[in-house]
């Protein structure tokens, strides 16, 4: 796929036109969270992160990892699915920022004591996923992380909560998932977690299953990515 296709996708995601109810779904690339963002330019920063993250993987990715939906501690602030600010900031400090994309990275979460985010927001599942992929020999640009539901579902009036997206929300946002998949034609897909697997099956989208790494599932998740790597290199 071309850069124009990527530009169209990021623009569509940022526009958020398909969100059924903005009161219960946050768009990291188009919405400003006045309580928790560093400033009103936060959505633009996150859209830039997403653009450069995906651009670094166009034509190079060997597997797509798809989870259910973003969490408040991951893409909501980093702009990248299953990726936390703290890990990206630590990688830059260690000279490994290009694991994500070339160029600088700017945090968008405001430092607040209750968030314990002095070093950036941390999503533990994201850290497990990245460590499992690198630990099984996948280069950072070998894989792309995304969600079946692009936006962060939360309880009304509580932006720092996570909830499962409804069937109607998943179906309403299906065009964005299809647009994402079209950027990486023919690339194998790994559906992370049973809920995501059911979501993709409901939409008629083929994907191999992998155990969600949270709640003790990390060993089985690592085994799934190792098995997929063995298949692709056989």
PDB file of C-alpha atoms in Angstrom:
ATOM      1  CA  UNK A   1       0.000   0.000   0.000  1.00  0.00           C
ATOM      2  CA  UNK A   2       1.101   3.579  -0.664  1.00  0.00           C
ATOM      3  CA  UNK A   3       1.788   6.563   1.560  1.00  0.00           C
ATOM      4  CA  UNK A   4      -1.485   8.056   0.285  1.00  0.00           C
ATOM      5  CA  UNK A   5      -3.349   5.030   1.621  1.00  0.00           C
ATOM      6  CA  UNK A   6      -1.649   5.478   4.989  1.00  0.00           C
ATOM      7  CA  UNK A   7      -2.453   9.190   5.036  1.00  0.00           C
ATOM      8  CA  UNK A   8      -6.101   8.405   4.304  1.00  0.00           C
ATOM      9  CA  UNK A   9      -6.227   5.855   7.102  1.00  0.00           C
ATOM     10  CA  UNK A  10      -4.682   8.135   9.725  1.00  0.00           C
ATOM     11  CA  UNK A  11      -6.973  10.973   8.634  1.00  0.00           C
ATOM     12  CA  UNK A  12     -10.020   8.725   8.938  1.00  0.00           C
ATOM     13  CA  UNK A  13      -8.963   7.517  12.384  1.00  0.00           C
ATOM     14  CA  UNK A  14      -8.313  11.069  13.574  1.00  0.00           C
ATOM     15  CA  UNK A  15     -11.665  12.297  12.248  1.00  0.00           C
ATOM     16  CA  UNK A  16     -13.556   9.803  14.423  1.00  0.00           C
ATOM     17  CA  UNK A  17     -16.658  10.068  12.255  1.00  0.00           C
ATOM     18  CA  UNK A  18     -17.725   6.465  12.964  1.00  0.00           C
ATOM     19  CA  UNK A  19     -17.687   6.717  16.781  1.00  0.00           C
ATOM     20  CA  UNK A  20     -21.224   5.849  17.937  1.00  0.00           C
ATOM     21  CA  UNK A  21     -21.109   7.828  21.204  1.00  0.00           C
ATOM     22  CA  UNK A  22     -18.229  10.245  21.901  1.00  0.00           C
ATOM     23  CA  UNK A  23     -19.295  10.400  25.553  1.00  0.00           C
ATOM     24  CA  UNK A  24     -18.173   6.806  26.086  1.00  0.00           C
ATOM     25  CA  UNK A  25     -15.402   6.383  23.493  1.00  0.00           C
ATOM     26  CA  UNK A  26     -12.201   8.445  23.324  1.00  0.00           C
ATOM     27  CA  UNK A  27     -10.354   9.136  20.085  1.00  0.00           C
ATOM     28  CA  UNK A  28      -6.636   9.509  20.969  1.00  0.00           C
ATOM     29  CA  UNK A  29      -5.839  11.012  17.542  1.00  0.00           C
ATOM     30  CA  UNK A  30      -8.697  13.512  17.448  1.00  0.00           C
ATOM     31  CA  UNK A  31      -9.841  14.180  21.020  1.00  0.00           C
ATOM     32  CA  UNK A  32      -8.214  16.323  23.688  1.00  0.00           C
ATOM     33  CA  UNK A  33      -8.543  15.165  27.309  1.00  0.00           C
ATOM     34  CA  UNK A  34      -8.296  18.456  29.227  1.00  0.00           C
ATOM     35  CA  UNK A  35      -7.781  16.720  32.574  1.00  0.00           C
ATOM     36  CA  UNK A  36      -5.004  14.323  31.610  1.00  0.00           C
ATOM     37  CA  UNK A  37      -3.372  15.570  28.380  1.00  0.00           C
ATOM     38  CA  UNK A  38      -0.330  17.816  28.432  1.00  0.00           C
ATOM     39  CA  UNK A  39      -2.085  20.294  26.148  1.00  0.00           C
ATOM     40  CA  UNK A  40      -4.533  20.797  23.284  1.00  0.00           C
ATOM     41  CA  UNK A  41      -1.941  19.682  20.725  1.00  0.00           C
ATOM     42  CA  UNK A  42      -1.887  16.156  22.243  1.00  0.00           C
ATOM     43  CA  UNK A  43      -4.176  14.603  19.572  1.00  0.00           C
ATOM     44  CA  UNK A  44      -1.980  15.959  16.776  1.00  0.00           C
ATOM     45  CA  UNK A  45       1.129  14.558  18.488  1.00  0.00           C
ATOM     46  CA  UNK A  46      -0.466  11.137  18.835  1.00  0.00           C
ATOM     47  CA  UNK A  47      -1.589  11.171  15.179  1.00  0.00           C
ATOM     48  CA  UNK A  48       1.992  11.928  14.175  1.00  0.00           C
ATOM     49  CA  UNK A  49       3.216   9.022  16.307  1.00  0.00           C
ATOM     50  CA  UNK A  50       0.715   6.678  14.655  1.00  0.00           C
ATOM     51  CA  UNK A  51       1.619   7.905  11.172  1.00  0.00           C
ATOM     52  CA  UNK A  52       5.352   7.330  11.669  1.00  0.00           C
ATOM     53  CA  UNK A  53       4.830   4.006  13.469  1.00  0.00           C
ATOM     54  CA  UNK A  54       2.801   2.579  10.589  1.00  0.00           C
ATOM     55  CA  UNK A  55       5.000   4.133   7.897  1.00  0.00           C
ATOM     56  CA  UNK A  56       8.017   2.329   9.350  1.00  0.00           C
ATOM     57  CA  UNK A  57       6.215  -0.990   8.807  1.00  0.00           C
ATOM     58  CA  UNK A  58       4.523  -0.598   5.426  1.00  0.00           C
ATOM     59  CA  UNK A  59       5.856  -3.251   3.090  1.00  0.00           C
ATOM     60  CA  UNK A  60       7.979  -4.787   5.866  1.00  0.00           C
ATOM     61  CA  UNK A  61       5.561  -6.247   8.416  1.00  0.00           C
ATOM     62  CA  UNK A  62       5.342 -10.022   8.628  1.00  0.00           C
ATOM     63  CA  UNK A  63       2.507 -10.338  11.145  1.00  0.00           C
ATOM     64  CA  UNK A  64      -0.358  -8.214  12.473  1.00  0.00           C
ATOM     65  CA  UNK A  65      -1.271  -8.514  16.155  1.00  0.00           C
ATOM     66  CA  UNK A  66      -4.830  -7.401  16.841  1.00  0.00           C
ATOM     67  CA  UNK A  67      -6.345  -6.970  20.303  1.00  0.00           C
ATOM     68  CA  UNK A  68      -9.845  -5.872  21.301  1.00  0.00           C
ATOM     69  CA  UNK A  69      -9.586  -2.131  22.057  1.00  0.00           C
ATOM     70  CA  UNK A  70      -7.139   0.455  23.439  1.00  0.00           C
ATOM     71  CA  UNK A  71      -6.734   0.925  27.178  1.00  0.00           C
ATOM     72  CA  UNK A  72      -6.475   4.229  29.002  1.00  0.00           C
ATOM     73  CA  UNK A  73      -2.816   3.591  29.811  1.00  0.00           C
ATOM     74  CA  UNK A  74      -1.709   2.613  26.303  1.00  0.00           C
ATOM     75  CA  UNK A  75      -2.757   4.128  22.974  1.00  0.00           C
ATOM     76  CA  UNK A  76      -4.819   6.818  24.705  1.00  0.00           C
ATOM     77  CA  UNK A  77      -1.540   8.608  25.401  1.00  0.00           C
ATOM     78  CA  UNK A  78       1.138   6.979  23.199  1.00  0.00           C
ATOM     79  CA  UNK A  79      -0.928   7.025  20.006  1.00  0.00           C
ATOM     80  CA  UNK A  80       0.146   3.449  19.228  1.00  0.00           C
ATOM     81  CA  UNK A  81      -1.847   0.307  19.986  1.00  0.00           C
ATOM     82  CA  UNK A  82      -0.497  -1.899  22.776  1.00  0.00           C
ATOM     83  CA  UNK A  83       2.324   0.564  23.382  1.00  0.00           C
ATOM     84  CA  UNK A  84       2.914   2.618  26.513  1.00  0.00           C
ATOM     85  CA  UNK A  85       4.617   5.967  26.859  1.00  0.00           C
ATOM     86  CA  UNK A  86       6.955   4.735  29.558  1.00  0.00           C
ATOM     87  CA  UNK A  87       8.422   2.018  27.357  1.00  0.00           C
ATOM     88  CA  UNK A  88       8.911   4.368  24.401  1.00  0.00           C
ATOM     89  CA  UNK A  89      10.541   7.040  26.576  1.00  0.00           C
ATOM     90  CA  UNK A  90      12.842   4.413  28.128  1.00  0.00           C
ATOM     91  CA  UNK A  91      13.779   3.138  24.671  1.00  0.00           C
ATOM     92  CA  UNK A  92      14.700   6.650  23.534  1.00  0.00           C
ATOM     93  CA  UNK A  93      16.790   7.167  26.655  1.00  0.00           C
ATOM     94  CA  UNK A  94      18.638   3.935  25.843  1.00  0.00           C
ATOM     95  CA  UNK A  95      19.189   4.889  22.198  1.00  0.00           C
ATOM     96  CA  UNK A  96      16.551   2.446  20.883  1.00  0.00           C
ATOM     97  CA  UNK A  97      13.843   4.891  19.881  1.00  0.00           C
ATOM     98  CA  UNK A  98      13.929   3.591  16.312  1.00  0.00           C
ATOM     99  CA  UNK A  99      12.323   0.383  17.596  1.00  0.00           C
ATOM    100  CA  UNK A 100       9.103   2.395  17.291  1.00  0.00           C
ATOM    101  CA  UNK A 101       9.921   4.899  14.539  1.00  0.00           C
ATOM    102  CA  UNK A 102      12.664   7.297  13.523  1.00  0.00           C
ATOM    103  CA  UNK A 103      12.718  10.750  15.056  1.00  0.00           C
ATOM    104  CA  UNK A 104      11.510  12.146  18.341  1.00  0.00           C
ATOM    105  CA  UNK A 105       8.692  11.070  20.610  1.00  0.00           C
ATOM    106  CA  UNK A 106       6.638  13.389  22.827  1.00  0.00           C
ATOM    107  CA  UNK A 107       4.628  12.250  25.807  1.00  0.00           C
ATOM    108  CA  UNK A 108       1.053  13.504  26.003  1.00  0.00           C
ATOM    109  CA  UNK A 109       0.062  12.461  29.535  1.00  0.00           C
ATOM    110  CA  UNK A 110       0.194  15.169  32.162  1.00  0.00           C
ATOM    111  CA  UNK A 111       2.224  14.154  35.230  1.00  0.00           C
ATOM    112  CA  UNK A 112      -0.290  13.570  38.012  1.00  0.00           C
ATOM    113  CA  UNK A 113       0.467  11.867  41.358  1.00  0.00           C
ATOM    114  CA  UNK A 114      -2.633   9.683  41.213  1.00  0.00           C
ATOM    115  CA  UNK A 115      -1.513   8.245  37.860  1.00  0.00           C
ATOM    116  CA  UNK A 116       2.011   7.358  39.018  1.00  0.00           C
ATOM    117  CA  UNK A 117       3.179   8.459  35.585  1.00  0.00           C
ATOM    118  CA  UNK A 118       6.301  10.496  36.282  1.00  0.00           C
ATOM    119  CA  UNK A 119       8.110   8.352  33.710  1.00  0.00           C
ATOM    120  CA  UNK A 120       5.084   8.111  31.402  1.00  0.00           C
ATOM    121  CA  UNK A 121       1.929   6.015  31.421  1.00  0.00           C
ATOM    122  CA  UNK A 122       2.537   2.280  31.633  1.00  0.00           C
ATOM    123  CA  UNK A 123       0.376  -0.441  30.112  1.00  0.00           C
ATOM    124  CA  UNK A 124       1.655  -3.762  31.438  1.00  0.00           C
ATOM    125  CA  UNK A 125       0.048  -5.845  28.691  1.00  0.00           C
ATOM    126  CA  UNK A 126       1.849  -3.691  26.116  1.00  0.00           C
ATOM    127  CA  UNK A 127       5.196  -4.316  27.815  1.00  0.00           C
ATOM    128  CA  UNK A 128       4.544  -8.064  27.824  1.00  0.00           C
ATOM    129  CA  UNK A 129       3.605  -8.073  24.131  1.00  0.00           C
ATOM    130  CA  UNK A 130       6.696  -6.139  23.035  1.00  0.00           C
ATOM    131  CA  UNK A 131       8.991  -8.277  25.218  1.00  0.00           C
ATOM    132  CA  UNK A 132       7.416 -11.499  23.936  1.00  0.00           C
ATOM    133  CA  UNK A 133       7.861 -10.474  20.323  1.00  0.00           C
ATOM    134  CA  UNK A 134      11.505  -9.435  20.713  1.00  0.00           C
ATOM    135  CA  UNK A 135      12.192 -12.473  22.907  1.00  0.00           C
ATOM    136  CA  UNK A 136      11.016 -14.735  20.107  1.00  0.00           C
ATOM    137  CA  UNK A 137      13.249 -13.119  17.529  1.00  0.00           C
ATOM    138  CA  UNK A 138      10.823 -10.696  15.899  1.00  0.00           C
ATOM    139  CA  UNK A 139      12.413  -7.413  14.829  1.00  0.00           C
ATOM    140  CA  UNK A 140      10.391  -4.303  15.812  1.00  0.00           C
ATOM    141  CA  UNK A 141       9.326  -3.640  12.224  1.00  0.00           C
ATOM    142  CA  UNK A 142       8.322  -7.288  11.667  1.00  0.00           C
ATOM    143  CA  UNK A 143       5.027  -6.761  13.473  1.00  0.00           C
ATOM    144  CA  UNK A 144       2.225  -4.221  13.659  1.00  0.00           C
ATOM    145  CA  UNK A 145      -0.056  -3.757  16.657  1.00  0.00           C
ATOM    146  CA  UNK A 146      -3.656  -2.618  16.298  1.00  0.00           C
ATOM    147  CA  UNK A 147      -7.114  -3.147  17.793  1.00  0.00           C
ATOM    148  CA  UNK A 148     -10.371  -4.491  16.388  1.00  0.00           C
ATOM    149  CA  UNK A 149     -11.969  -1.342  17.854  1.00  0.00           C
ATOM    150  CA  UNK A 150      -9.754   1.647  17.094  1.00  0.00           C
ATOM    151  CA  UNK A 151     -10.868   3.875  19.973  1.00  0.00           C
ATOM    152  CA  UNK A 152     -10.763   3.677  23.768  1.00  0.00           C
ATOM    153  CA  UNK A 153     -14.113   2.581  25.266  1.00  0.00           C
ATOM    154  CA  UNK A 154     -14.724   3.949  28.778  1.00  0.00           C
ATOM    155  CA  UNK A 155     -17.534   4.512  31.246  1.00  0.00           C
ATOM    156  CA  UNK A 156     -19.420   7.778  30.810  1.00  0.00           C
ATOM    157  CA  UNK A 157     -17.758  10.552  32.774  1.00  0.00           C
ATOM    158  CA  UNK A 158     -14.799   8.342  33.703  1.00  0.00           C
ATOM    159  CA  UNK A 159     -12.147   8.685  30.990  1.00  0.00           C
ATOM    160  CA  UNK A 160      -9.578   6.580  32.853  1.00  0.00           C
ATOM    161  CA  UNK A 161     -11.621   3.391  32.869  1.00  0.00           C
ATOM    162  CA  UNK A 162     -11.718   0.489  30.432  1.00  0.00           C
ATOM    163  CA  UNK A 163     -14.817  -1.325  29.268  1.00  0.00           C
ATOM    164  CA  UNK A 164     -15.493  -3.945  26.635  1.00  0.00           C
ATOM    165  CA  UNK A 165     -16.903  -2.463  23.420  1.00  0.00           C
ATOM    166  CA  UNK A 166     -20.413  -3.544  22.513  1.00  0.00           C
ATOM    167  CA  UNK A 167     -21.274  -5.610  19.458  1.00  0.00           C
ATOM    168  CA  UNK A 168     -22.865  -2.560  17.849  1.00  0.00           C
ATOM    169  CA  UNK A 169     -19.703  -0.507  18.466  1.00  0.00           C
ATOM    170  CA  UNK A 170     -17.500  -3.213  16.987  1.00  0.00           C
ATOM    171  CA  UNK A 171     -19.671  -3.403  13.890  1.00  0.00           C
ATOM    172  CA  UNK A 172     -19.874   0.377  13.515  1.00  0.00           C
ATOM    173  CA  UNK A 173     -16.087   0.647  13.539  1.00  0.00           C
ATOM    174  CA  UNK A 174     -15.443  -2.308  11.261  1.00  0.00           C
ATOM    175  CA  UNK A 175     -14.637  -0.063   8.237  1.00  0.00           C
ATOM    176  CA  UNK A 176     -11.596   1.322  10.058  1.00  0.00           C
ATOM    177  CA  UNK A 177     -10.355  -2.176  10.827  1.00  0.00           C
ATOM    178  CA  UNK A 178     -10.806  -3.160   7.189  1.00  0.00           C
ATOM    179  CA  UNK A 179      -8.959  -0.017   6.098  1.00  0.00           C
ATOM    180  CA  UNK A 180      -6.101  -0.920   8.448  1.00  0.00           C
ATOM    181  CA  UNK A 181      -5.929  -4.501   7.164  1.00  0.00           C
ATOM    182  CA  UNK A 182      -5.810  -3.199   3.584  1.00  0.00           C
ATOM    183  CA  UNK A 183      -2.539  -1.423   4.407  1.00  0.00           C
ATOM    184  CA  UNK A 184      -0.933  -4.841   4.949  1.00  0.00           C
ATOM    185  CA  UNK A 185      -2.431  -7.190   2.352  1.00  0.00           C
ATOM    186  CA  UNK A 186      -1.630 -10.864   2.755  1.00  0.00           C
ATOM    187  CA  UNK A 187       0.082 -10.412   6.124  1.00  0.00           C
ATOM    188  CA  UNK A 188      -0.907 -13.101   8.689  1.00  0.00           C
ATOM    189  CA  UNK A 189      -3.009 -11.935  11.634  1.00  0.00           C
ATOM    190  CA  UNK A 190      -2.873 -12.966  15.265  1.00  0.00           C
ATOM    191  CA  UNK A 191      -6.003 -12.246  17.342  1.00  0.00           C
ATOM    192  CA  UNK A 192      -5.060 -11.633  20.965  1.00  0.00           C
ATOM    193  CA  UNK A 193      -7.582 -12.912  23.486  1.00  0.00           C
ATOM    194  CA  UNK A 194     -10.834 -14.775  23.198  1.00  0.00           C
ATOM    195  CA  UNK A 195     -12.988 -11.628  23.037  1.00  0.00           C
ATOM    196  CA  UNK A 196     -11.015 -10.301  20.092  1.00  0.00           C
ATOM    197  CA  UNK A 197     -11.166 -13.679  18.386  1.00  0.00           C
ATOM    198  CA  UNK A 198     -14.954 -13.687  18.698  1.00  0.00           C
ATOM    199  CA  UNK A 199     -15.117 -10.101  17.448  1.00  0.00           C
ATOM    200  CA  UNK A 200     -13.096 -10.852  14.333  1.00  0.00           C
ATOM    201  CA  UNK A 201     -15.013 -14.062  13.659  1.00  0.00           C
ATOM    202  CA  UNK A 202     -18.282 -12.124  13.968  1.00  0.00           C
ATOM    203  CA  UNK A 203     -16.974  -9.743  11.297  1.00  0.00           C
ATOM    204  CA  UNK A 204     -15.794 -12.586   9.056  1.00  0.00           C
ATOM    205  CA  UNK A 205     -12.126 -11.651   9.445  1.00  0.00           C
ATOM    206  CA  UNK A 206      -9.637 -14.533   9.529  1.00  0.00           C
ATOM    207  CA  UNK A 207      -6.973 -14.582  12.255  1.00  0.00           C
ATOM    208  CA  UNK A 208      -4.947 -17.111  14.187  1.00  0.00           C
ATOM    209  CA  UNK A 209      -5.696 -17.256  17.939  1.00  0.00           C
ATOM    210  CA  UNK A 210      -3.340 -16.288  20.765  1.00  0.00           C
ATOM    211  CA  UNK A 211      -3.954 -16.270  24.497  1.00  0.00           C
ATOM    212  CA  UNK A 212      -4.196 -12.785  25.986  1.00  0.00           C
ATOM    213  CA  UNK A 213      -0.978 -12.178  27.973  1.00  0.00           C
ATOM    214  CA  UNK A 214      -2.705 -10.722  31.044  1.00  0.00           C
ATOM    215  CA  UNK A 215      -3.863 -12.743  34.052  1.00  0.00           C
ATOM    216  CA  UNK A 216      -1.192 -15.396  33.709  1.00  0.00           C
ATOM    217  CA  UNK A 217      -1.467 -15.820  29.955  1.00  0.00           C
ATOM    218  CA  UNK A 218       2.009 -14.540  29.077  1.00  0.00           C
ATOM    219  CA  UNK A 219       3.638 -18.005  28.651  1.00  0.00           C
ATOM    220  CA  UNK A 220       0.897 -19.149  26.268  1.00  0.00           C
ATOM    221  CA  UNK A 221       1.061 -15.870  24.377  1.00  0.00           C
ATOM    222  CA  UNK A 222       4.824 -16.244  23.969  1.00  0.00           C
ATOM    223  CA  UNK A 223       4.292 -19.798  22.733  1.00  0.00           C
ATOM    224  CA  UNK A 224       1.795 -18.571  20.132  1.00  0.00           C
ATOM    225  CA  UNK A 225       4.160 -15.959  18.704  1.00  0.00           C
ATOM    226  CA  UNK A 226       7.024 -18.474  18.717  1.00  0.00           C
ATOM    227  CA  UNK A 227       4.856 -20.981  16.848  1.00  0.00           C
ATOM    228  CA  UNK A 228       3.877 -18.395  14.268  1.00  0.00           C
ATOM    229  CA  UNK A 229       7.518 -17.407  13.745  1.00  0.00           C
ATOM    230  CA  UNK A 230       8.434 -21.065  13.252  1.00  0.00           C
ATOM    231  CA  UNK A 231       5.710 -21.439  10.632  1.00  0.00           C
ATOM    232  CA  UNK A 232       6.842 -18.364   8.723  1.00  0.00           C
ATOM    233  CA  UNK A 233      10.501 -19.364   8.700  1.00  0.00           C
ATOM    234  CA  UNK A 234       9.959 -23.055   7.917  1.00  0.00           C
TER     235      UNK A 234
END
